[in-house]
Amino acid sequence: MNTNAETHTSLPEGLDPILRLVPMPTDTNYAGDVFGGWIMAQVDIAGSLPAMRRARGRVATVAVNSFVFKQPVFVGDIVSFYAEIVKVGRTSITVEVAVYAQRGLRHGIDEICCRVTDAVLTYVAVDENRKPRVVPQE
């Protein structure tokens, strides 16, 4: 992936991230980029939080509808995850997650921000027996 082609942006205004982390050296592959699997795990956690709130209880991930890695993530980046419910079905909740990396802080240079990942996941509300249950009306 060509990091010279990064599209610089800013964090979404007026929104708070649902999750914010700094990846560590143990989260990287042999080339020093953060593992895609690490990002996927954090996206799943970030997406599940609004789904759990909306379901008023436990949810299970049933589908990763789309997942696009736009830019690499590096050790020391401040990685912010923004999640928004886009659809509520009878038992399911679909969530979009946008991931941003703020770079440069650890090197003492001007910070840049870029959108690094977009994903859409579907969760199902489940009961104590892990069986699907109806999502409560708001």
PDB file of C-alpha atoms in Angstrom:
ATOM      1  CA  MET A   1       0.000   0.000   0.000  1.00  0.00           C
ATOM      2  CA  ASN A   2       1.360   3.396  -0.947  1.00  0.00           C
ATOM      3  CA  THR A   3       1.393   5.645   2.125  1.00  0.00           C
ATOM      4  CA  ASN A   4       2.500   8.568  -0.011  1.00  0.00           C
ATOM      5  CA  ALA A   5      -1.016   8.605  -1.447  1.00  0.00           C
ATOM      6  CA  GLU A   6      -2.630   9.154   1.950  1.00  0.00           C
ATOM      7  CA  THR A   7      -5.653  11.370   1.873  1.00  0.00           C
ATOM      8  CA  HIS A   8      -5.443  13.672   4.859  1.00  0.00           C
ATOM      9  CA  THR A   9      -8.636  14.513   6.638  1.00  0.00           C
ATOM     10  CA  SER A  10      -9.774  15.383  10.138  1.00  0.00           C
ATOM     11  CA  LEU A  11     -11.683  13.506  12.775  1.00  0.00           C
ATOM     12  CA  PRO A  12     -15.486  13.742  12.436  1.00  0.00           C
ATOM     13  CA  GLU A  13     -16.675  16.981  14.022  1.00  0.00           C
ATOM     14  CA  GLY A  14     -19.245  16.815  16.793  1.00  0.00           C
ATOM     15  CA  LEU A  15     -18.789  13.059  17.284  1.00  0.00           C
ATOM     16  CA  ASP A  16     -16.959  11.208  20.012  1.00  0.00           C
ATOM     17  CA  PRO A  17     -15.125   8.010  19.145  1.00  0.00           C
ATOM     18  CA  ILE A  18     -16.624   4.883  20.649  1.00  0.00           C
ATOM     19  CA  LEU A  19     -13.089   3.538  21.104  1.00  0.00           C
ATOM     20  CA  ARG A  20      -9.617   5.070  20.949  1.00  0.00           C
ATOM     21  CA  LEU A  21      -6.372   3.072  21.153  1.00  0.00           C
ATOM     22  CA  VAL A  22      -2.641   3.262  20.469  1.00  0.00           C
ATOM     23  CA  PRO A  23      -1.253   0.073  18.867  1.00  0.00           C
ATOM     24  CA  MET A  24       1.892  -1.381  20.392  1.00  0.00           C
ATOM     25  CA  PRO A  25       4.882  -3.177  18.806  1.00  0.00           C
ATOM     26  CA  THR A  26       3.345  -6.570  19.641  1.00  0.00           C
ATOM     27  CA  ASP A  27       0.408  -5.665  17.346  1.00  0.00           C
ATOM     28  CA  THR A  28       2.603  -5.554  14.214  1.00  0.00           C
ATOM     29  CA  ASN A  29       3.636  -7.878  11.419  1.00  0.00           C
ATOM     30  CA  TYR A  30       7.209  -8.469  10.241  1.00  0.00           C
ATOM     31  CA  ALA A  31       7.181  -5.207   8.245  1.00  0.00           C
ATOM     32  CA  GLY A  32       6.180  -3.077  11.222  1.00  0.00           C
ATOM     33  CA  ASP A  33       2.601  -2.413  10.106  1.00  0.00           C
ATOM     34  CA  VAL A  34      -0.196  -3.127  12.550  1.00  0.00           C
ATOM     35  CA  PHE A  35      -1.843  -6.483  11.798  1.00  0.00           C
ATOM     36  CA  GLY A  36      -5.111  -6.259   9.886  1.00  0.00           C
ATOM     37  CA  GLY A  37      -6.465  -8.815  12.353  1.00  0.00           C
ATOM     38  CA  TRP A  38      -5.783  -6.458  15.251  1.00  0.00           C
ATOM     39  CA  ILE A  39      -7.724  -3.724  13.487  1.00  0.00           C
ATOM     40  CA  MET A  40     -10.540  -6.161  12.681  1.00  0.00           C
ATOM     41  CA  ALA A  41     -10.824  -7.190  16.338  1.00  0.00           C
ATOM     42  CA  GLN A  42     -11.016  -3.568  17.488  1.00  0.00           C
ATOM     43  CA  VAL A  43     -13.610  -2.774  14.777  1.00  0.00           C
ATOM     44  CA  ASP A  44     -15.735  -5.687  16.025  1.00  0.00           C
ATOM     45  CA  ILE A  45     -15.546  -4.374  19.590  1.00  0.00           C
ATOM     46  CA  ALA A  46     -16.348  -0.815  18.465  1.00  0.00           C
ATOM     47  CA  GLY A  47     -19.314  -1.975  16.378  1.00  0.00           C
ATOM     48  CA  SER A  48     -20.689  -4.177  19.135  1.00  0.00           C
ATOM     49  CA  LEU A  49     -20.954  -1.331  21.655  1.00  0.00           C
ATOM     50  CA  PRO A  50     -23.800   0.627  19.996  1.00  0.00           C
ATOM     51  CA  ALA A  51     -25.389  -2.696  18.995  1.00  0.00           C
ATOM     52  CA  MET A  52     -25.430  -3.851  22.645  1.00  0.00           C
ATOM     53  CA  ARG A  53     -26.902  -0.548  23.771  1.00  0.00           C
ATOM     54  CA  ARG A  54     -29.624  -0.689  21.112  1.00  0.00           C
ATOM     55  CA  ALA A  55     -30.345  -4.384  21.822  1.00  0.00           C
ATOM     56  CA  ARG A  56     -30.285  -3.680  25.563  1.00  0.00           C
ATOM     57  CA  GLY A  57     -28.179  -6.767  26.086  1.00  0.00           C
ATOM     58  CA  ARG A  58     -25.961  -9.338  24.529  1.00  0.00           C
ATOM     59  CA  VAL A  59     -25.245  -9.448  20.793  1.00  0.00           C
ATOM     60  CA  ALA A  60     -23.290 -11.818  18.562  1.00  0.00           C
ATOM     61  CA  THR A  61     -21.427 -10.867  15.407  1.00  0.00           C
ATOM     62  CA  VAL A  62     -23.043 -12.736  12.514  1.00  0.00           C
ATOM     63  CA  ALA A  63     -21.598 -11.006   9.456  1.00  0.00           C
ATOM     64  CA  VAL A  64     -18.830  -8.764   8.307  1.00  0.00           C
ATOM     65  CA  ASN A  65     -20.648  -7.237   5.355  1.00  0.00           C
ATOM     66  CA  SER A  66     -17.677  -5.204   4.161  1.00  0.00           C
ATOM     67  CA  PHE A  67     -14.196  -4.364   5.337  1.00  0.00           C
ATOM     68  CA  VAL A  68     -11.848  -2.038   3.466  1.00  0.00           C
ATOM     69  CA  PHE A  69      -8.296  -1.275   4.561  1.00  0.00           C
ATOM     70  CA  LYS A  70      -7.493   2.110   3.010  1.00  0.00           C
ATOM     71  CA  GLN A  71      -4.159   2.873   4.681  1.00  0.00           C
ATOM     72  CA  PRO A  72      -1.785   1.068   7.043  1.00  0.00           C
ATOM     73  CA  VAL A  73      -1.767   1.735  10.770  1.00  0.00           C
ATOM     74  CA  PHE A  74       1.548   2.129  12.592  1.00  0.00           C
ATOM     75  CA  VAL A  75       2.775   1.741  16.154  1.00  0.00           C
ATOM     76  CA  GLY A  76       2.186   5.014  17.970  1.00  0.00           C
ATOM     77  CA  ASP A  77      -0.751   6.151  15.842  1.00  0.00           C
ATOM     78  CA  ILE A  78      -3.763   7.265  17.830  1.00  0.00           C
ATOM     79  CA  VAL A  79      -6.497   5.109  16.320  1.00  0.00           C
ATOM     80  CA  SER A  80     -10.094   6.321  16.724  1.00  0.00           C
ATOM     81  CA  PHE A  81     -13.147   4.189  15.960  1.00  0.00           C
ATOM     82  CA  TYR A  82     -16.498   5.790  15.147  1.00  0.00           C
ATOM     83  CA  ALA A  83     -19.571   3.537  15.018  1.00  0.00           C
ATOM     84  CA  GLU A  84     -23.090   4.276  13.843  1.00  0.00           C
ATOM     85  CA  ILE A  85     -26.146   2.046  13.640  1.00  0.00           C
ATOM     86  CA  VAL A  86     -27.451   2.103  10.072  1.00  0.00           C
ATOM     87  CA  LYS A  87     -30.203  -0.518  10.226  1.00  0.00           C
ATOM     88  CA  VAL A  88     -32.267  -2.303  12.852  1.00  0.00           C
ATOM     89  CA  GLY A  89     -34.141  -5.455  11.892  1.00  0.00           C
ATOM     90  CA  ARG A  90     -36.301  -7.778  13.947  1.00  0.00           C
ATOM     91  CA  THR A  91     -33.310  -9.469  15.604  1.00  0.00           C
ATOM     92  CA  SER A  92     -30.365  -7.818  13.862  1.00  0.00           C
ATOM     93  CA  ILE A  93     -28.493  -4.540  14.038  1.00  0.00           C
ATOM     94  CA  THR A  94     -26.158  -3.325  11.283  1.00  0.00           C
ATOM     95  CA  VAL A  95     -23.356  -0.944  12.242  1.00  0.00           C
ATOM     96  CA  GLU A  96     -20.917   1.094  10.140  1.00  0.00           C
ATOM     97  CA  VAL A  97     -17.485   1.655  11.656  1.00  0.00           C
ATOM     98  CA  ALA A  98     -15.025   4.282  10.398  1.00  0.00           C
ATOM     99  CA  VAL A  99     -11.441   4.164  11.648  1.00  0.00           C
ATOM    100  CA  TYR A 100      -9.048   7.132  11.681  1.00  0.00           C
ATOM    101  CA  ALA A 101      -5.339   7.301  12.515  1.00  0.00           C
ATOM    102  CA  GLN A 102      -3.654  10.407  13.878  1.00  0.00           C
ATOM    103  CA  ARG A 103       0.033  10.267  13.028  1.00  0.00           C
ATOM    104  CA  GLY A 104       3.163  12.235  13.813  1.00  0.00           C
ATOM    105  CA  LEU A 105       2.759  12.918  17.511  1.00  0.00           C
ATOM    106  CA  ARG A 106       5.435  10.503  18.654  1.00  0.00           C
ATOM    107  CA  HIS A 107       7.932  11.938  16.160  1.00  0.00           C
ATOM    108  CA  GLY A 108       7.366  15.547  17.179  1.00  0.00           C
ATOM    109  CA  ILE A 109       6.098  16.542  13.754  1.00  0.00           C
ATOM    110  CA  ASP A 110       2.816  18.116  12.759  1.00  0.00           C
ATOM    111  CA  GLU A 111       0.006  15.676  13.262  1.00  0.00           C
ATOM    112  CA  ILE A 112      -1.796  14.319  10.250  1.00  0.00           C
ATOM    113  CA  CYS A 113      -5.055  12.415  10.265  1.00  0.00           C
ATOM    114  CA  CYS A 114      -6.277   9.893   7.713  1.00  0.00           C
ATOM    115  CA  ARG A 115      -9.191   7.509   7.405  1.00  0.00           C
ATOM    116  CA  VAL A 116      -7.635   4.054   7.461  1.00  0.00           C
ATOM    117  CA  THR A 117     -10.510   1.557   7.506  1.00  0.00           C
ATOM    118  CA  ASP A 118     -14.231   1.332   6.775  1.00  0.00           C
ATOM    119  CA  ALA A 119     -16.384  -1.608   7.800  1.00  0.00           C
ATOM    120  CA  VAL A 120     -19.999  -2.702   8.055  1.00  0.00           C
ATOM    121  CA  LEU A 121     -20.933  -5.471  10.488  1.00  0.00           C
ATOM    122  CA  THR A 122     -24.187  -7.150  11.452  1.00  0.00           C
ATOM    123  CA  TYR A 123     -24.957  -8.282  14.980  1.00  0.00           C
ATOM    124  CA  VAL A 124     -27.866 -10.362  16.273  1.00  0.00           C
ATOM    125  CA  ALA A 125     -29.430  -9.815  19.677  1.00  0.00           C
ATOM    126  CA  VAL A 126     -29.206 -13.065  21.648  1.00  0.00           C
ATOM    127  CA  ASP A 127     -30.669 -14.347  24.896  1.00  0.00           C
ATOM    128  CA  GLU A 128     -28.925 -16.169  27.744  1.00  0.00           C
ATOM    129  CA  ASN A 129     -29.059 -19.386  25.675  1.00  0.00           C
ATOM    130  CA  ARG A 130     -27.399 -17.656  22.699  1.00  0.00           C
ATOM    131  CA  LYS A 131     -30.645 -17.853  20.697  1.00  0.00           C
ATOM    132  CA  PRO A 132     -31.781 -14.870  18.617  1.00  0.00           C
ATOM    133  CA  ARG A 133     -34.215 -12.532  20.338  1.00  0.00           C
ATOM    134  CA  VAL A 134     -36.241  -9.563  19.160  1.00  0.00           C
ATOM    135  CA  VAL A 135     -34.511  -6.182  19.358  1.00  0.00           C
ATOM    136  CA  PRO A 136     -36.631  -3.993  21.675  1.00  0.00           C
ATOM    137  CA  GLN A 137     -38.464  -1.039  20.168  1.00  0.00           C
ATOM    138  CA  GLU A 138     -36.834   2.273  21.087  1.00  0.00           C
TER     139      GLU A 138
END
